[in-house]
Short mmCIF file of C-alpha atoms and ligand atoms in Angstrom, two decimals:
data_model
loop_
_atom_site.label_atom_id
_atom_site.label_comp_id
_atom_site.label_asym_id
_atom_site.label_seq_id
_atom_site.Cartn_x
_atom_site.Cartn_y
_atom_site.Cartn_z
CA MET E 11 -31.23 124.27 -23.79
CA ARG E 12 -33.33 123.20 -26.80
CA PRO E 13 -35.91 120.48 -26.11
CA PRO E 14 -35.01 117.03 -27.50
CA SER E 15 -36.26 116.35 -31.04
CA LEU E 16 -38.82 113.65 -31.80
CA LEU E 17 -36.00 111.46 -33.14
CA GLU E 18 -33.97 111.84 -29.97
CA ARG E 19 -37.01 111.08 -27.84
CA SER E 20 -37.77 108.04 -30.00
CA LEU E 21 -34.25 106.67 -29.69
CA ALA E 22 -34.34 107.21 -25.93
CA SER E 23 -37.75 105.68 -25.29
CA VAL E 24 -38.79 103.40 -28.18
CA TRP E 25 -36.98 100.11 -28.79
CA HIS E 26 -37.55 99.76 -32.54
CA PRO E 27 -38.30 96.34 -34.07
CA CYS E 28 -35.90 94.29 -36.16
CA THR E 29 -33.20 96.90 -35.57
CA GLN E 30 -29.70 97.08 -34.16
CA MET E 31 -30.41 100.31 -32.31
CA LYS E 32 -26.77 101.40 -32.55
CA GLN E 33 -27.12 101.73 -36.33
CA HIS E 34 -29.24 104.80 -35.74
CA GLU E 35 -26.10 106.63 -34.66
CA THR E 36 -25.46 106.95 -38.40
CA LEU E 37 -28.79 106.12 -40.10
CA PRO E 38 -31.50 108.57 -38.98
CA LEU E 39 -35.01 107.39 -38.14
CA VAL E 40 -37.65 108.79 -40.49
CA PRO E 41 -40.38 110.68 -38.60
CA ILE E 42 -43.66 110.16 -40.47
CA VAL E 43 -46.41 112.65 -39.77
CA ARG E 44 -49.05 111.76 -42.35
CA GLY E 45 -50.13 109.11 -44.84
CA GLU E 46 -52.02 109.69 -48.08
CA GLY E 47 -52.69 106.90 -50.57
CA PRO E 48 -49.36 105.28 -51.47
CA TRP E 49 -47.47 108.21 -49.91
CA LEU E 50 -45.88 108.64 -46.51
CA ILE E 51 -45.08 112.24 -45.65
CA ASP E 52 -42.26 113.01 -43.25
CA ALA E 53 -41.79 115.89 -40.83
CA ASP E 54 -39.98 117.97 -43.47
CA GLY E 55 -42.84 117.49 -45.94
CA ARG E 56 -40.84 114.98 -47.99
CA ARG E 57 -43.09 112.49 -49.81
CA LEU E 58 -42.04 108.83 -49.87
CA LEU E 59 -43.69 106.34 -52.19
CA ASP E 60 -44.43 103.26 -50.06
CA GLY E 61 -43.09 100.51 -52.33
CA ILE E 62 -43.39 97.78 -49.70
CA SER E 63 -46.82 98.60 -48.28
CA SER E 64 -45.35 99.32 -44.83
CA TRP E 65 -44.12 95.77 -44.18
CA TRP E 66 -46.64 94.25 -46.60
CA VAL E 67 -49.76 95.29 -44.70
CA ASN E 68 -51.25 98.22 -46.59
CA LEU E 69 -53.55 97.31 -49.48
CA PHE E 70 -55.56 100.40 -50.38
CA GLY E 71 -53.34 103.27 -49.41
CA HIS E 72 -52.78 105.16 -46.18
CA CYS E 73 -55.80 106.96 -44.70
CA ASN E 74 -58.15 105.37 -47.20
CA PRO E 75 -61.42 107.34 -47.01
CA ARG E 76 -63.63 104.24 -47.22
CA ILE E 77 -61.84 102.34 -44.47
CA ASN E 78 -61.67 105.50 -42.37
CA ALA E 79 -65.44 105.98 -42.68
CA ALA E 80 -66.14 102.38 -41.67
CA LEU E 81 -63.88 102.74 -38.64
CA ARG E 82 -65.49 106.01 -37.59
CA ALA E 83 -68.92 104.37 -37.71
CA GLN E 84 -67.66 101.41 -35.71
CA LEU E 85 -66.00 103.69 -33.13
CA ASP E 86 -69.37 105.18 -32.28
CA THR E 87 -70.99 101.74 -31.99
CA LEU E 88 -68.69 99.28 -30.22
CA GLU E 89 -64.92 99.53 -29.80
CA HIS E 90 -64.29 96.18 -28.13
CA VAL E 91 -65.83 93.31 -26.27
CA MET E 92 -64.25 90.04 -25.21
CA LEU E 93 -65.05 87.23 -27.63
CA ALA E 94 -65.35 84.41 -25.07
CA GLY E 95 -69.04 84.20 -24.25
CA PHE E 96 -69.88 87.22 -26.43
CA THR E 97 -70.14 87.94 -30.11
CA HIS E 98 -70.78 90.89 -32.41
CA GLU E 99 -71.83 91.71 -35.95
CA PRO E 100 -68.39 92.56 -37.47
CA VAL E 101 -66.74 89.30 -36.37
CA VAL E 102 -69.68 87.19 -37.56
CA ARG E 103 -69.91 88.94 -40.91
CA LEU E 104 -66.17 88.73 -41.46
CA SER E 105 -66.11 85.01 -40.64
CA GLU E 106 -69.02 84.34 -42.99
CA ARG E 107 -67.46 86.30 -45.82
CA LEU E 108 -64.08 84.62 -45.49
CA ALA E 109 -65.73 81.21 -45.34
CA ALA E 110 -67.62 82.08 -48.53
CA LEU E 111 -64.33 83.05 -50.21
CA THR E 112 -63.13 79.49 -49.56
CA GLY E 113 -66.34 78.01 -50.96
CA ALA E 114 -67.25 76.95 -47.38
CA ARG E 115 -64.25 74.59 -47.23
CA LEU E 116 -62.71 76.56 -44.37
CA GLY E 117 -65.82 77.62 -42.50
CA HIS E 118 -64.45 78.20 -38.98
CA ALA E 119 -62.42 81.31 -38.13
CA PHE E 120 -60.30 81.63 -34.97
CA TYR E 121 -59.00 85.16 -34.32
CA ALA E 122 -55.85 86.75 -32.89
CA SER E 123 -53.85 89.91 -33.54
CA ASP E 124 -50.43 89.44 -35.14
CA GLY E 125 -49.27 87.02 -37.79
CA ALA E 126 -47.07 85.05 -35.41
CA SER E 127 -50.09 84.41 -33.16
CA ALA E 128 -51.95 82.92 -36.13
CA THR E 129 -49.00 80.60 -36.75
CA GLU E 130 -49.02 79.57 -33.09
CA ILE E 131 -52.75 78.88 -33.25
CA ALA E 132 -52.49 76.72 -36.37
CA LEU E 133 -49.61 74.70 -34.87
CA LYS E 134 -51.39 74.21 -31.56
CA MET E 135 -54.70 73.33 -33.21
CA SER E 136 -53.03 70.75 -35.41
CA VAL E 137 -51.29 68.99 -32.51
CA HIS E 138 -54.40 69.17 -30.34
CA TYR E 139 -56.49 67.73 -33.19
CA TRP E 140 -54.28 64.64 -33.36
CA ARG E 141 -54.33 64.35 -29.58
CA ASN E 142 -58.12 64.47 -29.60
CA LEU E 143 -58.04 61.70 -32.17
CA GLY E 144 -55.91 59.56 -29.84
CA GLU E 145 -52.63 60.14 -31.72
CA PRO E 146 -50.61 62.40 -29.37
CA GLU E 147 -47.34 61.22 -30.90
CA LYS E 148 -48.16 63.33 -33.98
CA SER E 149 -46.62 66.50 -32.55
CA ARG E 150 -43.75 67.49 -34.86
CA PHE E 151 -43.74 69.99 -37.72
CA VAL E 152 -42.02 70.25 -41.03
CA SER E 153 -41.37 73.46 -42.95
CA LEU E 154 -39.40 74.59 -45.98
CA ALA E 155 -35.77 75.70 -45.95
CA GLY E 156 -35.77 79.48 -45.56
CA SER E 157 -39.29 79.48 -44.13
CA TYR E 158 -40.54 82.42 -42.05
CA HIS E 159 -43.69 82.12 -39.98
CA GLY E 160 -43.09 84.72 -37.27
CA GLU E 161 -40.80 85.25 -34.32
CA THR E 162 -42.59 84.18 -31.16
CA VAL E 163 -41.04 81.10 -29.57
CA GLY E 164 -43.55 78.65 -31.06
CA ALA E 165 -43.41 80.22 -34.52
CA LEU E 166 -39.60 80.09 -34.43
CA ALA E 167 -39.91 76.29 -34.37
CA VAL E 168 -40.94 76.53 -38.03
CA THR E 169 -38.91 79.60 -38.99
CA ASP E 170 -35.66 78.75 -40.73
CA VAL E 171 -33.90 82.11 -40.68
CA ALA E 172 -30.72 81.86 -38.61
CA ILE E 173 -30.52 85.51 -37.61
CA PHE E 174 -33.99 85.37 -36.07
CA ARG E 175 -33.63 81.92 -34.51
CA ASP E 176 -30.08 81.17 -33.42
CA ALA E 177 -29.97 83.35 -30.29
CA TYR E 178 -33.10 81.64 -28.99
CA ALA E 179 -32.17 78.06 -29.91
CA PRO E 180 -32.35 76.86 -26.29
CA LEU E 181 -36.01 77.95 -26.15
CA VAL E 182 -37.11 76.48 -29.45
CA ARG E 183 -38.24 72.94 -30.20
CA ALA E 184 -37.14 73.16 -33.81
CA GLY E 185 -39.09 71.27 -36.44
CA ALA E 186 -37.64 69.56 -39.51
CA THR E 187 -36.89 71.44 -42.70
CA VAL E 188 -37.17 70.04 -46.21
CA PRO E 189 -35.77 71.61 -49.40
CA SER E 190 -37.49 74.70 -50.74
CA PRO E 191 -38.93 74.46 -54.28
CA ASP E 192 -37.10 77.77 -55.01
CA ALA E 193 -37.35 78.16 -58.79
CA ARG E 194 -33.94 79.86 -58.91
CA VAL E 195 -32.10 76.62 -58.21
CA SER E 196 -33.18 74.97 -61.45
CA ALA E 197 -30.48 73.03 -63.27
CA PRO E 198 -29.97 73.75 -66.99
CA GLY E 199 -33.03 72.52 -68.88
CA GLU E 200 -35.07 72.15 -65.69
CA SER E 201 -38.35 74.07 -65.36
CA ALA E 202 -39.76 75.60 -62.16
CA ALA E 203 -42.25 72.71 -62.10
CA ASP E 204 -39.32 70.24 -62.30
CA VAL E 205 -37.73 71.91 -59.26
CA ALA E 206 -41.09 71.66 -57.49
CA ARG E 207 -41.28 67.92 -58.24
CA ARG E 208 -37.73 67.42 -56.97
CA ALA E 209 -38.54 69.28 -53.73
CA ALA E 210 -41.77 67.28 -53.34
CA ALA E 211 -39.78 64.04 -53.67
CA ALA E 212 -37.65 65.21 -50.71
CA LEU E 213 -40.82 65.98 -48.76
CA GLU E 214 -42.12 62.52 -49.54
CA ALA E 215 -38.88 60.95 -48.31
CA HIS E 216 -39.25 62.87 -45.05
CA LEU E 217 -42.90 61.96 -44.57
CA THR E 218 -42.33 58.30 -45.42
CA GLU E 219 -40.02 58.09 -42.44
CA HIS E 220 -41.59 60.57 -40.00
CA HIS E 221 -45.32 60.78 -40.74
CA ALA E 222 -46.28 58.98 -37.55
CA GLN E 223 -44.72 61.80 -35.50
CA THR E 224 -45.65 64.64 -37.85
CA ALA E 225 -48.68 66.82 -37.17
CA ALA E 226 -48.37 69.31 -40.01
CA LEU E 227 -46.43 70.73 -42.91
CA ILE E 228 -46.45 74.54 -42.90
CA VAL E 229 -45.72 76.53 -46.06
CA GLU E 230 -45.83 80.07 -47.38
CA PRO E 231 -47.74 79.36 -50.61
CA LEU E 232 -45.99 80.45 -53.86
CA VAL E 233 -43.67 83.07 -52.32
CA GLN E 234 -41.36 82.71 -49.31
CA GLY E 235 -41.30 86.37 -48.33
CA ALA E 236 -38.67 86.85 -45.63
CA ALA E 237 -36.30 84.42 -47.36
CA GLY E 238 -36.04 87.12 -50.04
CA MET E 239 -39.21 86.72 -52.14
CA VAL E 240 -38.32 83.16 -53.12
CA MET E 241 -40.88 82.13 -55.73
CA TYR E 242 -41.94 78.63 -56.68
CA ASP E 243 -44.28 76.75 -58.96
CA PRO E 244 -47.85 75.92 -57.81
CA GLU E 245 -47.08 72.29 -58.68
CA TYR E 246 -45.34 72.03 -55.30
CA LEU E 247 -48.56 72.89 -53.46
CA ARG E 248 -50.51 70.30 -55.46
CA LEU E 249 -47.97 67.60 -54.68
CA ALA E 250 -47.65 68.67 -51.03
CA ARG E 251 -51.43 68.52 -50.63
CA ALA E 252 -51.50 64.99 -52.07
CA LEU E 253 -48.63 63.86 -49.84
CA CYS E 254 -50.24 65.35 -46.74
CA ASP E 255 -53.44 63.47 -47.56
CA ARG E 256 -51.58 60.22 -48.18
CA TYR E 257 -49.54 60.45 -44.95
CA ARG E 258 -52.29 61.96 -42.76
CA VAL E 259 -50.43 65.17 -42.08
CA HIS E 260 -52.12 68.59 -41.94
CA LEU E 261 -51.24 71.24 -44.49
CA ILE E 262 -50.99 74.73 -42.98
CA ALA E 263 -50.96 77.55 -45.55
CA ASP E 264 -49.43 80.66 -44.03
CA GLU E 265 -51.01 83.31 -46.27
CA ILE E 266 -50.14 86.12 -43.87
CA ALA E 267 -47.98 87.79 -46.54
CA VAL E 268 -49.29 86.22 -49.74
CA GLY E 269 -53.05 86.27 -49.05
CA CYS E 270 -55.51 89.07 -49.82
CA GLY E 271 -54.76 89.22 -53.53
CA ARG E 272 -51.01 89.71 -53.25
CA THR E 273 -50.07 86.93 -55.67
CA GLY E 274 -52.92 87.53 -58.13
CA SER E 275 -55.71 85.40 -56.60
CA PHE E 276 -57.38 86.24 -53.30
CA PHE E 277 -55.76 83.22 -51.67
CA ALA E 278 -52.43 82.06 -53.13
CA CYS E 279 -53.50 78.40 -52.76
CA GLU E 280 -56.21 78.96 -55.36
CA GLN E 281 -53.52 79.07 -58.05
CA ALA E 282 -52.70 75.46 -57.25
CA GLY E 283 -56.37 74.46 -57.04
CA ILE E 284 -55.92 73.17 -53.49
CA TRP E 285 -57.17 74.02 -50.01
CA PRO E 286 -55.15 73.61 -46.83
CA ASP E 287 -56.44 72.29 -43.51
CA PHE E 288 -55.51 75.59 -41.88
CA LEU E 289 -55.12 78.95 -43.57
CA CYS E 290 -53.47 81.82 -41.67
CA LEU E 291 -54.27 85.42 -42.60
CA SER E 292 -53.05 88.73 -41.17
CA LYS E 293 -51.28 91.84 -42.51
CA GLY E 294 -53.49 92.97 -45.43
CA ILE E 295 -56.74 91.58 -44.08
CA SER E 296 -57.37 94.77 -42.06
CA GLY E 297 -56.21 96.89 -45.00
CA GLY E 298 -53.05 97.56 -42.99
CA TYR E 299 -54.95 99.48 -40.34
CA LEU E 300 -55.09 97.40 -37.18
CA PRO E 301 -53.50 94.22 -35.84
CA LEU E 302 -55.76 91.37 -36.91
CA SER E 303 -54.95 87.77 -37.66
CA LEU E 304 -57.00 84.63 -37.98
CA VAL E 305 -56.87 80.95 -38.80
CA LEU E 306 -59.51 79.43 -41.04
CA THR E 307 -60.11 75.72 -40.73
CA THR E 308 -62.37 72.85 -41.75
CA ASP E 309 -65.47 71.18 -40.32
CA ALA E 310 -63.30 68.10 -39.66
CA VAL E 311 -60.90 70.04 -37.43
CA PHE E 312 -63.68 71.96 -35.69
CA GLY E 313 -65.57 68.71 -35.13
CA ALA E 314 -62.61 67.06 -33.39
CA PHE E 315 -62.80 69.70 -30.64
CA TYR E 316 -66.60 69.80 -30.28
CA ASP E 317 -67.33 67.81 -27.13
CA ASP E 318 -68.63 67.90 -23.56
CA SER E 319 -65.05 67.85 -22.28
CA ALA E 320 -63.25 71.17 -21.71
CA ALA E 321 -59.91 69.41 -22.14
CA ARG E 322 -60.84 68.63 -25.75
CA ALA E 323 -61.65 72.30 -26.43
CA PHE E 324 -59.23 74.79 -27.96
CA LEU E 325 -58.54 76.82 -24.83
CA HIS E 326 -56.48 79.52 -26.48
CA SER E 327 -57.19 83.23 -26.28
CA HIS E 328 -55.82 86.73 -26.64
CA SER E 329 -57.50 89.71 -25.00
CA TYR E 330 -58.14 91.46 -28.33
CA THR E 331 -59.36 88.34 -30.17
CA GLY E 332 -61.88 89.42 -32.81
CA ASN E 333 -61.65 93.13 -31.99
CA PRO E 334 -64.68 94.85 -33.59
CA LEU E 335 -62.70 97.80 -34.98
CA ALA E 336 -60.18 95.50 -36.66
CA CYS E 337 -62.97 93.30 -38.05
CA ARG E 338 -64.78 96.36 -39.36
CA ALA E 339 -61.60 97.51 -41.13
CA ALA E 340 -61.39 94.02 -42.65
CA LEU E 341 -65.01 94.19 -43.84
CA ALA E 342 -64.33 97.55 -45.48
CA THR E 343 -61.26 95.97 -47.11
CA LEU E 344 -63.34 93.10 -48.51
CA ASP E 345 -65.94 95.62 -49.75
CA ILE E 346 -63.24 97.40 -51.76
CA PHE E 347 -62.11 94.08 -53.27
CA GLU E 348 -65.67 93.45 -54.45
CA GLN E 349 -66.73 96.94 -55.47
CA ASP E 350 -63.56 97.80 -57.40
CA ASP E 351 -62.84 94.35 -58.88
CA VAL E 352 -59.37 94.71 -57.41
CA LEU E 353 -58.00 91.38 -58.63
CA ALA E 354 -58.72 92.37 -62.24
CA ALA E 355 -57.29 95.88 -61.80
CA ASN E 356 -54.18 94.39 -60.22
CA ARG E 357 -53.56 92.24 -63.29
CA ASP E 358 -52.94 95.43 -65.29
CA ARG E 359 -50.96 96.99 -62.46
CA ALA E 360 -48.78 93.88 -62.11
CA GLN E 361 -48.18 93.73 -65.84
CA ARG E 362 -47.06 97.37 -65.90
CA LEU E 363 -44.78 96.78 -62.91
CA GLY E 364 -43.20 93.82 -64.71
CA GLU E 365 -42.67 95.83 -67.89
CA LEU E 366 -41.09 98.75 -66.05
CA LEU E 367 -38.73 96.53 -64.09
CA GLY E 368 -37.85 94.57 -67.23
CA GLU E 369 -36.99 97.80 -69.08
CA ARG E 370 -34.70 98.99 -66.31
CA PHE E 371 -33.17 95.83 -64.91
CA ASP E 372 -33.21 93.05 -67.52
CA GLY E 373 -29.62 92.67 -68.64
CA HIS E 374 -28.27 94.91 -65.84
CA ALA E 375 -24.78 93.59 -65.04
CA ALA E 376 -25.49 93.15 -61.31
CA VAL E 377 -29.12 91.93 -61.50
CA ARG E 378 -30.01 88.24 -61.17
CA HIS E 379 -33.32 86.35 -61.23
CA LEU E 380 -35.79 89.14 -61.96
CA ARG E 381 -39.06 87.49 -60.95
CA GLN E 382 -42.69 88.30 -60.26
CA ARG E 383 -45.86 86.76 -58.90
CA GLY E 384 -48.81 89.17 -59.08
CA MET E 385 -48.12 92.26 -57.02
CA ILE E 386 -44.74 91.01 -55.76
CA ALA E 387 -41.65 91.55 -57.89
CA ALA E 388 -38.02 91.03 -56.92
CA PHE E 389 -34.48 90.58 -58.12
CA ASP E 390 -31.18 89.66 -56.52
CA VAL E 391 -28.12 91.86 -56.74
CA ALA E 392 -24.66 90.38 -57.22
CA THR E 393 -22.52 92.38 -54.83
CA ASP E 394 -20.38 91.58 -51.83
CA ARG E 395 -20.74 94.98 -50.24
CA PRO E 396 -21.77 94.16 -46.67
CA ASP E 397 -23.75 97.40 -46.30
CA PHE E 398 -25.62 97.00 -49.60
CA ALA E 399 -29.15 96.75 -48.15
CA ARG E 400 -28.70 99.71 -45.85
CA SER E 401 -27.09 101.88 -48.46
CA PHE E 402 -29.80 101.01 -51.04
CA PHE E 403 -32.52 101.83 -48.50
CA ALA E 404 -30.95 105.21 -47.64
CA ALA E 405 -30.44 106.09 -51.32
CA GLY E 406 -34.05 105.10 -52.05
CA LEU E 407 -35.28 107.57 -49.43
CA GLU E 408 -33.18 110.28 -51.08
CA HIS E 409 -34.99 109.48 -54.33
CA GLY E 410 -38.45 109.51 -52.73
CA VAL E 411 -39.09 105.75 -52.55
CA LEU E 412 -39.46 103.43 -49.59
CA LEU E 413 -37.80 100.16 -50.63
CA ARG E 414 -36.13 97.99 -47.99
CA PRO E 415 -34.06 95.13 -49.43
CA ILE E 416 -33.85 91.75 -47.72
CA GLY E 417 -30.12 91.05 -47.84
CA ASN E 418 -29.17 91.46 -51.49
CA THR E 419 -32.74 91.04 -52.76
CA ILE E 420 -34.62 94.14 -53.84
CA TYR E 421 -38.36 93.67 -53.90
CA PHE E 422 -41.47 95.64 -54.76
CA MET E 423 -44.78 95.08 -53.00
CA PRO E 424 -46.75 98.29 -53.50
CA PRO E 425 -50.28 98.98 -52.28
CA TYR E 426 -53.07 98.27 -54.76
CA VAL E 427 -53.64 101.98 -55.44
CA VAL E 428 -50.42 102.83 -57.27
CA ASP E 429 -50.97 104.14 -60.78
CA ALA E 430 -48.67 103.77 -63.79
CA PRO E 431 -46.67 106.99 -63.18
CA GLN E 432 -46.14 105.99 -59.55
CA LEU E 433 -44.97 102.53 -60.62
CA ALA E 434 -42.51 104.22 -62.98
CA GLN E 435 -41.34 106.44 -60.13
CA LEU E 436 -40.76 103.32 -58.02
CA ALA E 437 -38.74 101.64 -60.76
CA ASP E 438 -36.74 104.82 -61.43
CA GLY E 439 -36.10 105.32 -57.72
CA ALA E 440 -34.87 101.72 -57.48
CA ALA E 441 -32.55 102.18 -60.47
CA ALA E 442 -31.10 105.36 -58.95
CA ALA E 443 -30.68 103.77 -55.52
CA LEU E 444 -29.04 100.71 -57.06
CA ALA E 445 -26.51 102.89 -58.86
CA VAL E 446 -25.64 104.61 -55.56
CA ALA E 447 -25.48 101.37 -53.55
CA LEU E 448 -23.19 99.71 -56.10
CA ALA E 449 -20.91 102.73 -56.59
C1 PLP Z 524 -45.37 84.52 -44.01
C2 PLP Z 524 -45.37 85.23 -42.69
N1 PLP Z 524 -45.83 84.60 -41.61
C3 PLP Z 524 -45.88 85.19 -40.41
C4 PLP Z 524 -45.44 86.48 -40.24
C5 PLP Z 524 -45.47 87.12 -38.88
O1 PLP Z 524 -46.41 88.13 -38.81
P1 PLP Z 524 -46.29 89.24 -37.64
O2 PLP Z 524 -45.08 90.05 -37.95
O3 PLP Z 524 -47.56 90.02 -37.75
O4 PLP Z 524 -46.17 88.49 -36.36
C6 PLP Z 524 -44.95 87.19 -41.35
C7 PLP Z 524 -44.43 88.56 -41.20
O5 PLP Z 524 -43.75 89.09 -42.05
C8 PLP Z 524 -44.90 86.53 -42.60
O6 PLP Z 524 -44.41 87.14 -43.69
#
């Protein structure tokens, strides 16, 4: 009898994320054996161009020599130490550098591992802050329609995606949702900024009534990723910041997907000229190497916990909080940003991506709302084929590109190492896969 293949062993022993496992009866898993720059190489030697940065985490390519070297050096120095009662150079340097990137406005970094944990931390810190100030009734949250902030039970309270939330409704203390400033819903003659003002008016109506019970507004700045790369005007963030100030409500910026240069500035909030009270980072911050997340916050928040009383402290922890290897990968990532002037190089890359997509998809009969913000581009496809996303994904693999639509939205979020021919290959692969998926 032949031994089971890797795929058979995987299906028998690994419960894959975000997957109806039964679908793998007809859609094979892809066994990846190696990564190299923007390429993933499968067991048959097939090369796949990673057009979505492996779930939006990879910034500088797979097996990046500079990040690898930093990790090797760290491995021989210190792999891990608990962060309660102890500290180490990588976590201190990373915190200092991130604080500097905010102009010292967000000078206190609290660490965890996954994005959802960062969301949980920001929510808990906000509520605990108000409690420490003698306002425990401020314990509710508000988020945007279509918001996604992770899938742990606390994060689901501010995640408005039915398929992720409905089955767990009995566990979740759902927050309120207010309209998204989604630029696609503009009425004739209305600009994206007009839509933002309309959505902000709805937020104001909510806060007028509920501010006394509301701890925080949480947003994905500029792009609501899991909703299908919903893009909106920075005006919304400016108005939301002003409303949060007026109604004494925290603003939490979940930059887990949009931070680290993804939208064109290092932090997406910079494009609105505002700073949140809490800023969540994960995904790209470790270059896509290791689970690392963190929440940056202000002196005011930190100060509200600083006391002789343990009950006023933020008694939250994860075993791998501030892991030295992950922090070292993050430092190497920040080095590359500085040394290679990545934000400037990405402006050219993003422009080329926009041109290529425009050439292939502008005016396409099935394409709607072609849109872009920095290194994220997307369009919606008018089709009622229920298997569209799956069939596009499979056809993309056949054409050498890894693109994984969200519903009927096709999006591009490549690592910051793709060159012009690779961008063209991505656009061509998408055009070929679209033809197959619509046929
Ligand atoms: C905006 C946003 N917040 C939170 C998360 C959750 O991060 P993680 O999957 O690491 O828990 C994600 C993941 O896609 C995200 O896009």
